[in-house]
Short mmCIF file of C-alpha atoms in Angstrom, two decimals:
data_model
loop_
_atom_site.label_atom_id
_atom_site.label_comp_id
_atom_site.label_asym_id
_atom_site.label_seq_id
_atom_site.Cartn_x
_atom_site.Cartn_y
_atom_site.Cartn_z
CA UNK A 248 4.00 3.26 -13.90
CA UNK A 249 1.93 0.93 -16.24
CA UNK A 250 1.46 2.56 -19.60
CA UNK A 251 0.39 -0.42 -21.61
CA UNK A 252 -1.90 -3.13 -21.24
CA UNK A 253 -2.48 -6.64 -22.92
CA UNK A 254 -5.76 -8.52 -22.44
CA UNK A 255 -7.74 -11.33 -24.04
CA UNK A 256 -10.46 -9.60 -26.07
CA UNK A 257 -13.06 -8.67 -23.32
CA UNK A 258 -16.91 -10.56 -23.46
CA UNK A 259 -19.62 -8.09 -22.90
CA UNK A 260 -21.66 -10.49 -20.40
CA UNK A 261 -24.91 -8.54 -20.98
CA UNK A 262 -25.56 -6.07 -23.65
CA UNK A 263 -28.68 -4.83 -25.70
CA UNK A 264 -28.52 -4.03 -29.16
CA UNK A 265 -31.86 -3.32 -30.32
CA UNK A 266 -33.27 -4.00 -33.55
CA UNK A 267 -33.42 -2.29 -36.72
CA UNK A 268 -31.57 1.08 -36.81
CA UNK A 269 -30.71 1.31 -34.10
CA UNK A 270 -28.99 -2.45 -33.90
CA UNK A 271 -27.21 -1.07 -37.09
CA UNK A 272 -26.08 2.18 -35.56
CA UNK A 273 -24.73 0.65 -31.95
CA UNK A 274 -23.67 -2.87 -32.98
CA UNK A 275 -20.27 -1.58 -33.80
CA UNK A 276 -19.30 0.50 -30.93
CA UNK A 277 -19.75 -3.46 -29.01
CA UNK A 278 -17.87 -5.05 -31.56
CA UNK A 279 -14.96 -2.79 -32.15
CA UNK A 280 -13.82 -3.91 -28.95
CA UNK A 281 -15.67 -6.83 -27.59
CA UNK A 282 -15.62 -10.40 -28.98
CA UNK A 283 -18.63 -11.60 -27.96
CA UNK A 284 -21.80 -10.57 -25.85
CA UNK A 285 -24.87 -12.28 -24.13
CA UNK A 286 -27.70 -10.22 -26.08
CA UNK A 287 -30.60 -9.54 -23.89
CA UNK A 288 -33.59 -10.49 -25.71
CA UNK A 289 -36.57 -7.93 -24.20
CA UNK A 290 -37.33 -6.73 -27.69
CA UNK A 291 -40.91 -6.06 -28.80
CA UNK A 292 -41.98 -8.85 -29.46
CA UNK A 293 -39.60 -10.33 -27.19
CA UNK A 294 -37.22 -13.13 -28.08
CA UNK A 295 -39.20 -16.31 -26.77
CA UNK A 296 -38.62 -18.97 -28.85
CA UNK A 297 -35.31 -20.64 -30.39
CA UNK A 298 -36.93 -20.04 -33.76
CA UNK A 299 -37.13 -16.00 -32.50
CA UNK A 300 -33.28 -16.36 -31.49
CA UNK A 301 -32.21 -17.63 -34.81
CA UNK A 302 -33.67 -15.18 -36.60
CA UNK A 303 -32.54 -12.49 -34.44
CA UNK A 304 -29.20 -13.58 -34.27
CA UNK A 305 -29.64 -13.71 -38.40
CA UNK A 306 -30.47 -9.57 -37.81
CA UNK A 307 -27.23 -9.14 -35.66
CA UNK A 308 -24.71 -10.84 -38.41
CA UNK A 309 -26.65 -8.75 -41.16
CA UNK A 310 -25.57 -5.60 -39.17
CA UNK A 311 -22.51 -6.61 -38.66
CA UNK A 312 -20.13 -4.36 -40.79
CA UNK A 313 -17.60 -6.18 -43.17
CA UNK A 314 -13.96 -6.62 -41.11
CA UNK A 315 -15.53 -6.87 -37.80
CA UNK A 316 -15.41 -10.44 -35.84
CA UNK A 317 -17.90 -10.79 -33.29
CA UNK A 318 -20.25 -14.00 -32.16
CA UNK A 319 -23.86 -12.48 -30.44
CA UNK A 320 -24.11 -15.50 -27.53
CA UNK A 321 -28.13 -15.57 -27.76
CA UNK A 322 -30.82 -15.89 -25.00
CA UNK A 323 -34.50 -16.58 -24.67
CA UNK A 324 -37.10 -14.16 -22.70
CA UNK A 325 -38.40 -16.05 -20.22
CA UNK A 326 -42.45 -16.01 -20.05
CA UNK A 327 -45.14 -18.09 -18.00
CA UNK A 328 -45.38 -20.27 -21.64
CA UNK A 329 -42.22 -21.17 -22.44
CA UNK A 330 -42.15 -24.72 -23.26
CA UNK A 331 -38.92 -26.64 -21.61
CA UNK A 332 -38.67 -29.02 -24.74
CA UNK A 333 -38.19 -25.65 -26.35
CA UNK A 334 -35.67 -24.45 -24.39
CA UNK A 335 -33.72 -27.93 -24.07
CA UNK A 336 -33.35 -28.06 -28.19
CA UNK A 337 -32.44 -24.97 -28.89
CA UNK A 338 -29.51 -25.12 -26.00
CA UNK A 339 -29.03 -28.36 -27.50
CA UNK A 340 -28.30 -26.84 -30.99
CA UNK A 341 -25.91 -24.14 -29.48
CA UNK A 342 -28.03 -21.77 -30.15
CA UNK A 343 -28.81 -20.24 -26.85
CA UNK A 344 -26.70 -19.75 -23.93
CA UNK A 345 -28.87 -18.10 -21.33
CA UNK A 346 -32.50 -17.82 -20.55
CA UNK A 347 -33.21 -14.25 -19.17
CA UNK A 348 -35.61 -13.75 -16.28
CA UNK A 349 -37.49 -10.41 -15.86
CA UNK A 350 -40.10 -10.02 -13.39
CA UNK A 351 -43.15 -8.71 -15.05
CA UNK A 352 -42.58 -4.71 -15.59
CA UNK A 353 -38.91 -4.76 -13.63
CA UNK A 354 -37.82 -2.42 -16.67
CA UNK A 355 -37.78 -1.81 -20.03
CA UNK A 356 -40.09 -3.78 -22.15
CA UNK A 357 -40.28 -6.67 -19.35
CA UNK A 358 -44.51 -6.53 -19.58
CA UNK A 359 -44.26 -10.04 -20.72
CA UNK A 360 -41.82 -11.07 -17.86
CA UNK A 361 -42.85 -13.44 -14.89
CA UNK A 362 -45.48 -13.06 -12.42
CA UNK A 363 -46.15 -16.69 -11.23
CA UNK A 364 -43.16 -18.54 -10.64
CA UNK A 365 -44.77 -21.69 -10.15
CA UNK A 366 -45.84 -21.81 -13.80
CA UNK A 367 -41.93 -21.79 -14.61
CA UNK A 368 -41.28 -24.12 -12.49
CA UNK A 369 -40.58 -26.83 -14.90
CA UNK A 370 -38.48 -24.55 -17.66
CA UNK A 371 -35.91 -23.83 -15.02
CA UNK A 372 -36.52 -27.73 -13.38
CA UNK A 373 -35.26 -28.11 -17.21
CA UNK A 374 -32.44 -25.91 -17.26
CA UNK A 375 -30.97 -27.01 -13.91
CA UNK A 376 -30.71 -30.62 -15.91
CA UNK A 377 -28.93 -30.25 -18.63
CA UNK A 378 -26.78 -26.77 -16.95
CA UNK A 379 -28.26 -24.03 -19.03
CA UNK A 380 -27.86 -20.50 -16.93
CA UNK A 381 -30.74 -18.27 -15.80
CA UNK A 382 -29.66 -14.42 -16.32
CA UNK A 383 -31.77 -12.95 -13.48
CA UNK A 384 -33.22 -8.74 -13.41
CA UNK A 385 -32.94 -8.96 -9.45
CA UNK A 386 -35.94 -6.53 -8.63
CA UNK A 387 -39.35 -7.37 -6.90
CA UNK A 388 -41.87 -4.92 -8.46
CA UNK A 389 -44.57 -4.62 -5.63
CA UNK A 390 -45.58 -1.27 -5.53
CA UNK A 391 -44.97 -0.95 -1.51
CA UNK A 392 -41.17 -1.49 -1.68
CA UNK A 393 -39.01 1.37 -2.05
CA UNK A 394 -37.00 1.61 -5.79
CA UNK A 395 -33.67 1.55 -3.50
CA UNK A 396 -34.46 -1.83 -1.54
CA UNK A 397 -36.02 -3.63 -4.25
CA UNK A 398 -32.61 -5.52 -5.18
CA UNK A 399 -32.29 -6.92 -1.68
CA UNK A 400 -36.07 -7.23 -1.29
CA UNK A 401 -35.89 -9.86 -4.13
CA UNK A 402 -32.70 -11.78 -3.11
CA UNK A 403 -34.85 -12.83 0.28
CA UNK A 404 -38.32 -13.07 -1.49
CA UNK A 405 -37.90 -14.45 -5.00
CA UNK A 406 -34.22 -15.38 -5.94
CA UNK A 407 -33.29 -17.66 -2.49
CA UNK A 408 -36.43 -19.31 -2.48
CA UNK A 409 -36.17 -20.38 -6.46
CA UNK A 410 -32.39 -21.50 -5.42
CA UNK A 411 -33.73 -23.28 -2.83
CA UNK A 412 -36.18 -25.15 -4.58
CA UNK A 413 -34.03 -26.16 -7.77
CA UNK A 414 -30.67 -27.56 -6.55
CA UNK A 415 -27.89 -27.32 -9.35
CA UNK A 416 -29.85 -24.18 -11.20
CA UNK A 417 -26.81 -22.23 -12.74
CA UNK A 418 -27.64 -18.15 -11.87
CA UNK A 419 -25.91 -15.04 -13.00
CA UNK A 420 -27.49 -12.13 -11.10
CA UNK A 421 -27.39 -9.49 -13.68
CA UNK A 422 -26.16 -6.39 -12.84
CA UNK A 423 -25.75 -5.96 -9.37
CA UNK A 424 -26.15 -2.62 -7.50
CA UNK A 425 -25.33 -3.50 -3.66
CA UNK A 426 -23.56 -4.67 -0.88
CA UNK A 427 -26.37 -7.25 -0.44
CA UNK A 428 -25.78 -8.67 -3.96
CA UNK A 429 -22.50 -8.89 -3.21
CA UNK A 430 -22.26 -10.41 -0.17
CA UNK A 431 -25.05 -13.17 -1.36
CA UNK A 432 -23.34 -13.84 -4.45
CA UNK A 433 -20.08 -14.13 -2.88
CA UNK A 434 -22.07 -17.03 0.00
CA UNK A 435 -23.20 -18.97 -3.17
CA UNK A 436 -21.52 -21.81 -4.75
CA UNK A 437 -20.07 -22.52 -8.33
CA UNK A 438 -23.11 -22.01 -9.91
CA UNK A 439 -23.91 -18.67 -8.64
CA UNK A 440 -22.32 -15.70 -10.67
CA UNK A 441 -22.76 -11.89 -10.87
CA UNK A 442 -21.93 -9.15 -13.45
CA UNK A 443 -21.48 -5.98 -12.77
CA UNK A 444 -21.79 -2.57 -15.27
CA UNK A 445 -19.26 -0.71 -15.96
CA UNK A 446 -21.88 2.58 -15.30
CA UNK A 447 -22.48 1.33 -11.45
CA UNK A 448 -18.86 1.23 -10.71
CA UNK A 449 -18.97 5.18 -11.45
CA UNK A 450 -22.09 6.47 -10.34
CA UNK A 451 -24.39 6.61 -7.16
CA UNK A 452 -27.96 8.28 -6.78
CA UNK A 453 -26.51 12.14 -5.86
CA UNK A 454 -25.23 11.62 -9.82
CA UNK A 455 -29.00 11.23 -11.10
CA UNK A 456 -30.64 13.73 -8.33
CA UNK A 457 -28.43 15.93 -6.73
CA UNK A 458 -28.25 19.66 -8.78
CA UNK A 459 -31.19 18.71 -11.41
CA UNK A 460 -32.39 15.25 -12.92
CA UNK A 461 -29.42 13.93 -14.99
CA UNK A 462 -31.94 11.32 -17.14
CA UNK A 463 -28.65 9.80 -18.94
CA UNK A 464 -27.49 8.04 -15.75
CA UNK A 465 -30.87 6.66 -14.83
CA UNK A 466 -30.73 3.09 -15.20
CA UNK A 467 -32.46 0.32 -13.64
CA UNK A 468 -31.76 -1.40 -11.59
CA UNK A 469 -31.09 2.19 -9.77
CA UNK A 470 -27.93 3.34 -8.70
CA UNK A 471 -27.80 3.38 -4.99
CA UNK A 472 -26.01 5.18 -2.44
CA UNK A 473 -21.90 5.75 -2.31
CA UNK A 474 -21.16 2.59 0.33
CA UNK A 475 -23.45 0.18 -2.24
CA UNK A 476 -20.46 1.95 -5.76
CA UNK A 477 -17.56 1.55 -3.53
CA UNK A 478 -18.91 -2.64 -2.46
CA UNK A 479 -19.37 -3.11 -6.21
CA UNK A 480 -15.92 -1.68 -7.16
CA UNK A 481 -13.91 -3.42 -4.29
CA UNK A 482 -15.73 -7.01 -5.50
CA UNK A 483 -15.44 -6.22 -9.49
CA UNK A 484 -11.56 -5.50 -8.65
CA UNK A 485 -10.71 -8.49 -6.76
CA UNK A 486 -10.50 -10.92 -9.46
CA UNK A 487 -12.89 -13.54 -7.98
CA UNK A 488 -14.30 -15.61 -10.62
CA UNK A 489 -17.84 -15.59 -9.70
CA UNK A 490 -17.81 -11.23 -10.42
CA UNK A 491 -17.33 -10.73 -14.35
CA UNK A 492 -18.62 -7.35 -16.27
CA UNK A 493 -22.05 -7.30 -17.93
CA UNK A 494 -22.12 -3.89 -19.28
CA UNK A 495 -26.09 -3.39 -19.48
CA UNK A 496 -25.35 -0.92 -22.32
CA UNK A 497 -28.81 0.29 -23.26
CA UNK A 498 -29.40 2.59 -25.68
CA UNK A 499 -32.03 4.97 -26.40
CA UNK A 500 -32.86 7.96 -28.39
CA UNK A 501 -32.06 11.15 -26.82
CA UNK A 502 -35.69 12.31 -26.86
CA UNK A 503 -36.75 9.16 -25.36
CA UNK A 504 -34.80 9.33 -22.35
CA UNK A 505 -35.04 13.20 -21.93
CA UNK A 506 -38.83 13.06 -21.28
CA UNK A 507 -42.00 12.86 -19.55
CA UNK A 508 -41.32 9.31 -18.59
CA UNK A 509 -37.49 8.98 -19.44
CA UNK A 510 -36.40 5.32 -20.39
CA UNK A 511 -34.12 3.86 -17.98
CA UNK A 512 -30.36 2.77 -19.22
CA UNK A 513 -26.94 3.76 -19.68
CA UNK A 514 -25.24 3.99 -22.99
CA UNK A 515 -21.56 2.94 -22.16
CA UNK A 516 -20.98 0.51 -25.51
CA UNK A 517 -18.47 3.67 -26.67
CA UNK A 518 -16.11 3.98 -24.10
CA UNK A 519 -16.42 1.19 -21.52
CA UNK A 520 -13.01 -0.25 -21.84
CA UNK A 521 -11.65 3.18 -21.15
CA UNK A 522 -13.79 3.84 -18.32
CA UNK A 523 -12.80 0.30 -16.75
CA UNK A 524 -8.79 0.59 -16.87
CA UNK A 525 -9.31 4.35 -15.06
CA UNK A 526 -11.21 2.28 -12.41
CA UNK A 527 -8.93 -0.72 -12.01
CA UNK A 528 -6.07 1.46 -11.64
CA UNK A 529 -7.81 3.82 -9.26
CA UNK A 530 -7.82 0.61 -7.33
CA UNK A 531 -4.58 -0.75 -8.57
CA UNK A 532 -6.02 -3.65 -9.67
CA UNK A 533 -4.79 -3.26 -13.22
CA UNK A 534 -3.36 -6.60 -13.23
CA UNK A 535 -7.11 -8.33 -12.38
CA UNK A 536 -9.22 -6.24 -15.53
CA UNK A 537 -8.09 -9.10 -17.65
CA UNK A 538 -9.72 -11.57 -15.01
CA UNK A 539 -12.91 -9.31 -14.72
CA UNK A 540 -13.39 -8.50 -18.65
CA UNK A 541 -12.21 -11.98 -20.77
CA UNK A 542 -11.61 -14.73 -17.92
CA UNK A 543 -14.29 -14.74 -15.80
CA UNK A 544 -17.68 -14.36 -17.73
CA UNK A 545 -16.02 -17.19 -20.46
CA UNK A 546 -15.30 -19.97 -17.45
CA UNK A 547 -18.66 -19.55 -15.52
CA UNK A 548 -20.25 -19.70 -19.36
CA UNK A 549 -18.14 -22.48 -19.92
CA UNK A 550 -16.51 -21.18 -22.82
CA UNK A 551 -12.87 -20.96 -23.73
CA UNK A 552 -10.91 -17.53 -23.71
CA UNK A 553 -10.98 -15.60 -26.76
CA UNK A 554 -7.48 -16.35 -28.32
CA UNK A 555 -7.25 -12.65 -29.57
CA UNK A 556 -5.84 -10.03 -27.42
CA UNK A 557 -6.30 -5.92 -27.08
CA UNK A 558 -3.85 -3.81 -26.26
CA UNK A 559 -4.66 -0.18 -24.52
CA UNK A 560 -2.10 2.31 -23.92
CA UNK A 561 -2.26 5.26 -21.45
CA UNK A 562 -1.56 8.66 -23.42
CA UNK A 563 -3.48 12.56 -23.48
CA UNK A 564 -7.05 12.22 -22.89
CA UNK A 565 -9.51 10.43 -25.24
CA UNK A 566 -12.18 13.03 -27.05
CA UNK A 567 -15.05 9.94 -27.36
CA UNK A 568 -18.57 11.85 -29.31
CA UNK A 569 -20.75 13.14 -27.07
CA UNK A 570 -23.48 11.55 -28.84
CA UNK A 571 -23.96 8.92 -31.94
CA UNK A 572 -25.82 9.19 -34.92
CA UNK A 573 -28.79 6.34 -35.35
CA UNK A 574 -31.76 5.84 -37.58
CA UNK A 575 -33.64 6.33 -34.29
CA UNK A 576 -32.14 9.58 -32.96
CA UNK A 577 -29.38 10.25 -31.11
CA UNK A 578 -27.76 8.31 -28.38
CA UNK A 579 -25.67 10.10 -25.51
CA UNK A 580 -22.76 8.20 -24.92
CA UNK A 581 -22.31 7.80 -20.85
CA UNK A 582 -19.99 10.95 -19.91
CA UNK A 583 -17.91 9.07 -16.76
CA UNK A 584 -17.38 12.88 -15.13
CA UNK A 585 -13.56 12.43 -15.60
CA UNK A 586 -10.65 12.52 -18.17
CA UNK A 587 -10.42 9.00 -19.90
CA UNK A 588 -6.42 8.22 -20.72
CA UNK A 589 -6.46 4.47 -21.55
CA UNK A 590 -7.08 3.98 -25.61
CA UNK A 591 -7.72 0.90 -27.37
CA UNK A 592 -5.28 0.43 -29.87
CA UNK A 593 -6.98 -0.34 -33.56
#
């Protein structure tokens, strides 16, 4: 029995962090662990320029507590204005990596996102030349399509027809929630990639609804039903390169998620690694986290492997806080609904 595993230091392929205090509070439960992370940029304002990037990567390495290594892998917000000459220097300068697509009110703080996508055709006309990836919220908002379907609804509608219509555009679809996803991201070619949260791989809908509203596992995209958790688990396990995790970690103060008009997202910066080995060996698939947490998300990035490694050992289970303590108010950590063994070793 496996009581000890080595792997590259994981890349967190989509993660918020905030601003302020709460970027101070939650930065290092990424960084303990991770050595690197695409930061999402839907911040209010939002991050649309490279000057906006630059100075909010300059917030991130201020946070950053002495002793810890970690490299924020920045992105722009893309809007119905964003200039391509924009775009094109600021990839040029290495300071962006990704431009992040959210259909107008998708989910949190997307109000500036895309409604026309003919007035963006020439940003990602742009990116498709000189290879810069679109990160993609897969979710049509009309009003008339059910929450559930909306991920599939926009694969047909919005996301094939933009493929379509800009050969060699590099897309990650973020966070994938079903078998559709899947099976369109496995038909696509090298420059189509998906992550996958660590949160989706443990809950379906009957976790949010069934017995009561459970507002800490509402997250959007929604999780859907069982068969949708067990297609995401069998493709996040298989070690094809095109599937690579993209945590979503999202946090928010307790009393804004436990309201009215809870905000959607999982908190799962704490614990994810630990949550991740108990899946992979659930599926015996220990041998393929490595691929799925450090290989994967690097190569379609086209970025080279960290060179550090983790090491997490299987032992009694792990007491992680319930909660942590932020300048905002507290954030519930994601409670998986099972003993977590596997420990990153400091």
């Amino acid at each position: 029995m496996t009581e000890t595993i080595t792997l590259r230091r994981p890349d967190d392929m989509h993660l918020h962090l905030r601003d302020g205090a709460m970027l101070e509070a939650v930065l290092p439960e990424t960084a303990r662990h991770f050595g690197r992370a695409i930061i999402m940029p839907n911040l209010v304002p939002p991050v649309v320029t490279a000057r906006d990037a630059a100075a909010y990567r300059d917030r991130i390495m201020a946070a950053l507590p002495a002793g810890m290594a970690f490299e924020p892998l920045m992105t722009l917000y893309l809007t119905e204005a964003t200039d391509p000459k924009d775009v094109a220097a600021a990839h040029a300068s290495g300071l962006i990596k990704a431009v992040k697509l959210y259909p107008a009110g998708a989910t949190t703080n997307s109000q500036s996102g895309v409604r026309n996508f003919d007035k963006v055709r020439g940003v990602l006309e742009t990116m498709a030349e000189i290879g810069l990836p679109l990160c993609v919220h897969g979710e049509v908002t009309a009003s008339e399509v059910d929450i559930f379907d909306r991920e599939a609804v926009f694969i047909e509608r919005v996301l094939d027809p933009v493929r379509s219509k800009t050969p060699g555009l590099r897309v990650v679809m973020e966070h994938i929630t079903t078998e559709e996803g899947v099976a369109y991201a496995r038909a696509g070619g090298d420059d189509l990639g998906a992550t996958i949260t660590t949160h989706h791989l443990v809950i379906n809908r009957n976790h949010i609804l069934a017995g009561g509203i459970k507002p800490h596992y509402y997250c959007l995209p929604v999780a859907k039903r069982e068969k949708h958790r067990l297609a995401l688990r069998e493709a996040a396990t298989s070690g094809e390169p095109r599937f690579f995790l993209g945590t979503d970690s999202a946090p928010h103060a307790d009393h804004l998620k436990e309201h009215a008009c809870g905000c959607a997202g999982c908190f799962t910066a704490t614990n994810t690694l630990s949550i991740l080995a108990h899946v992979f060996e659930e599926e015996n698939a220990l041998d393929r986290l490595e691929a799925f947490t450090s290989l994967n998300g690097a190569a379609f990035y086209r970025l080279a492997p960290s060179e550090a490694r983790i090491r997490l050992t299987k032992g009694p289970a792990i007491n992680y806080p319930a909660k942590i303590e932020t300048g905002a108010g507290p954030v519930t950590v994601f409670d998986p609904g099972f003993p977590l063994n596997w420990k990153v070793e400091d």
